[in-house]
C-alpha positions as a printed Julia matrix, in Angstrom:
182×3 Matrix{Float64}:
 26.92  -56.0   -7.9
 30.64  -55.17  -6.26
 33.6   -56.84  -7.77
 35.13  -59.2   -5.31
 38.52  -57.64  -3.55
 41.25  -60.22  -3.46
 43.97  -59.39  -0.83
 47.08  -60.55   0.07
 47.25  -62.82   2.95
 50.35  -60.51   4.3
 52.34  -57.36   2.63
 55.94  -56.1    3.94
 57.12  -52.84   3.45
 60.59  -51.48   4.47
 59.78  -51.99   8.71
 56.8   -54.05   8.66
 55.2   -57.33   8.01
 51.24  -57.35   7.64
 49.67  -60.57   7.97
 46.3   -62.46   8.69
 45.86  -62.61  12.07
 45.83  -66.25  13.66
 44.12  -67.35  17.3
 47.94  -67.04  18.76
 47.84  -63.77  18.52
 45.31  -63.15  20.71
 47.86  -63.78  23.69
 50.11  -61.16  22.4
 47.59  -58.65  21.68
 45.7   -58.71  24.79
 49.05  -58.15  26.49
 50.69  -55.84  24.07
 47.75  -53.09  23.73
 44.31  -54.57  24.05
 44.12  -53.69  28.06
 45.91  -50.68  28.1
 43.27  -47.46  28.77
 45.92  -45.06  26.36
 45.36  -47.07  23.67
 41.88  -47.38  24.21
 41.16  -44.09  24.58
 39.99  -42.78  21.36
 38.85  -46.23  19.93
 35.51  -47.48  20.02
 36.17  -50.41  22.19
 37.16  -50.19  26.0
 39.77  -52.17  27.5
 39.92  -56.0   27.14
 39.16  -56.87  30.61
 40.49  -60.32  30.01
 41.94  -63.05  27.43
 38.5   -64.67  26.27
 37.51  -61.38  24.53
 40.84  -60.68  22.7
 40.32  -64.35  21.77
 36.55  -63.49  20.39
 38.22  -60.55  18.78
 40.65  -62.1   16.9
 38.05  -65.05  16.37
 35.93  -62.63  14.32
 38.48  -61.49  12.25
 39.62  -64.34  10.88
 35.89  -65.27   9.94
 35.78  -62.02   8.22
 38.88  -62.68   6.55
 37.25  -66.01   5.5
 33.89  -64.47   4.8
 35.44  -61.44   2.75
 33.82  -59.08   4.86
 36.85  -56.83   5.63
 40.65  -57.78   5.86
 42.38  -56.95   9.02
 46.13  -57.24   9.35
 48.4   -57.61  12.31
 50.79  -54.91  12.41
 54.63  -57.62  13.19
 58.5   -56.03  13.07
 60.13  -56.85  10.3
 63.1   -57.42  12.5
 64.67  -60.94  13.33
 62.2   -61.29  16.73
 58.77  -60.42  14.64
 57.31  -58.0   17.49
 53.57  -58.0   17.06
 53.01  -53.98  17.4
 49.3   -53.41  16.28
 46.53  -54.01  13.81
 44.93  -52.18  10.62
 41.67  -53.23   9.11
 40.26  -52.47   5.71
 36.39  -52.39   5.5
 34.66  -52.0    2.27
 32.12  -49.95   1.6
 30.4   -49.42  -1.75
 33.58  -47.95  -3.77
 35.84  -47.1   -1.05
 37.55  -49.0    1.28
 37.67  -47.44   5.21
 40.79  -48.1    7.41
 41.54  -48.73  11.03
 44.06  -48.91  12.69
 45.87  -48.98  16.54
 48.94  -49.36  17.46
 50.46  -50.31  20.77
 51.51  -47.51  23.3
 55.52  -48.74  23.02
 55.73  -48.08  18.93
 53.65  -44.26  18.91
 55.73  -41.9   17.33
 58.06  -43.81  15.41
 55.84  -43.27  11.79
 55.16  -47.18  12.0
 51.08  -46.01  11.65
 52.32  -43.91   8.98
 53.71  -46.69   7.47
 51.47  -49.26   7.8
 48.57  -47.22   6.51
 50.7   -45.85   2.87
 51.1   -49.44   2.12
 47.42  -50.65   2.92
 46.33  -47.57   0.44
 48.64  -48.84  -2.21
 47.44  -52.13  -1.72
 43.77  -50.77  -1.88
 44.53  -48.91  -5.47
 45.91  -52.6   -6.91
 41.9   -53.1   -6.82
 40.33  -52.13  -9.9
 37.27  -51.45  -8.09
 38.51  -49.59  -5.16
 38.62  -45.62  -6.17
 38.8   -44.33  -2.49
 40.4   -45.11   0.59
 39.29  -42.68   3.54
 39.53  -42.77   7.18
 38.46  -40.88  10.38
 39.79  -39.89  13.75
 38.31  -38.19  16.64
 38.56  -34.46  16.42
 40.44  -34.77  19.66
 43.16  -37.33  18.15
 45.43  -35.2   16.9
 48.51  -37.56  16.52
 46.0   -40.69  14.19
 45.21  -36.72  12.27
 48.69  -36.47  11.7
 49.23  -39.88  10.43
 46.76  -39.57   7.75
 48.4   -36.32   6.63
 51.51  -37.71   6.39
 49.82  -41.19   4.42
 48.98  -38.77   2.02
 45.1   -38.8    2.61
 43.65  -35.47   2.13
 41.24  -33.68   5.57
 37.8   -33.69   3.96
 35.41  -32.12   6.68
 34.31  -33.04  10.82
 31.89  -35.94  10.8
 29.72  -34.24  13.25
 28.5   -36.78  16.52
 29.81  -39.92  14.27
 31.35  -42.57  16.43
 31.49  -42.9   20.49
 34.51  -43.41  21.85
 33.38  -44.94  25.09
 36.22  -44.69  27.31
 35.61  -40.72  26.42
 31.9   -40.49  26.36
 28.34  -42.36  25.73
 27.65  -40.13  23.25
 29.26  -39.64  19.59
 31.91  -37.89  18.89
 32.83  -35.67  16.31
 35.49  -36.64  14.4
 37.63  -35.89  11.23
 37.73  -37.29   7.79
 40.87  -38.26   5.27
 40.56  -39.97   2.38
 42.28  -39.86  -0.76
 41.01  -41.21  -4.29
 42.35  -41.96  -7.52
């Protein structure tokens, strides 16, 4: 039997504000990254085609939120006008606790990702039960392998044909693992 994980409804850090997502933000995300094929390109979703399924998206993870089933976060500025940039998600999985994470096309290369993704592994260690936090990128994704390194999670080994990436291919994908324990 897993202890039950009790997070934060939001978390700020120096730049950011993390929060539960609400239906609003469905609007914003589906014009901020959800339809754009850059951003798309190495996730495992293809463009949003149109508002109803960023709705259904965001629908389903505020029941998971609700059903403790993972804890996604809207990625929001911390500045005055609250810019909604992108989203990380924390899954659980036995003791560890997987993350995802996207970020619009606008806020890539500014360590935001970085960022986001230290403070959602702190967060993670405040759980007694959580001894791992890992997460994966396709072997092609060489800047989401760069923010891991710089999170501070360590390259464990290629995750041979693990995930498909459809706007890339049918097929899976290898990709890369990070994770870092305490």
């Amino acid at each position: 039997m897993s202890i039950a994980l009790a997070f934060p409804d939001s978390l700020e850090t120096e730049r950011l504000l993390l929060r539960k997502p609400v239906i609003e933000d469905a609007k914003v995300i589906f014009t901020t990254y959800a339809t754009d094929p850059d951003v798309a390109r190495f996730m495992t979703w293809i463009p949003h085609k149109d508002l109803q399924e960023t709705v259904e998206f965001v629908s389903s993870c505020i029941q998971d939120w609700s059903d403790h089933k993972s804890w996604p976060y809207v990625i929001m500025s911390n500045e005055v006008s609250h810019n909604l940039l992108g989203m990380i998600h924390l899954h659980r999985t036995k003791h560890d606790i997987s993350v995802g994470y996207v970020l619009a096309k606008s806020c890539w290369g500014q360590g935001i990702a970085t960022e986001a993704l230290q403070s959602v592994v702190d967060l993670c260690f405040t759980q007694q039960s959580v001894y791992r936090v890992s997460t994966y990128c396709d072997l092609e994704n060489v800047a989401s392998a760069r923010v891991m390194e710089k999170a501070g999670l360590t390259f464990e080994g290629m995750l041979k044909r693990y995930e498909i990436a459809p706007c890339l291919s049918s097929e899976p994908r290898d990709c890369k693992l990070y994770a870092v324990t305490r």
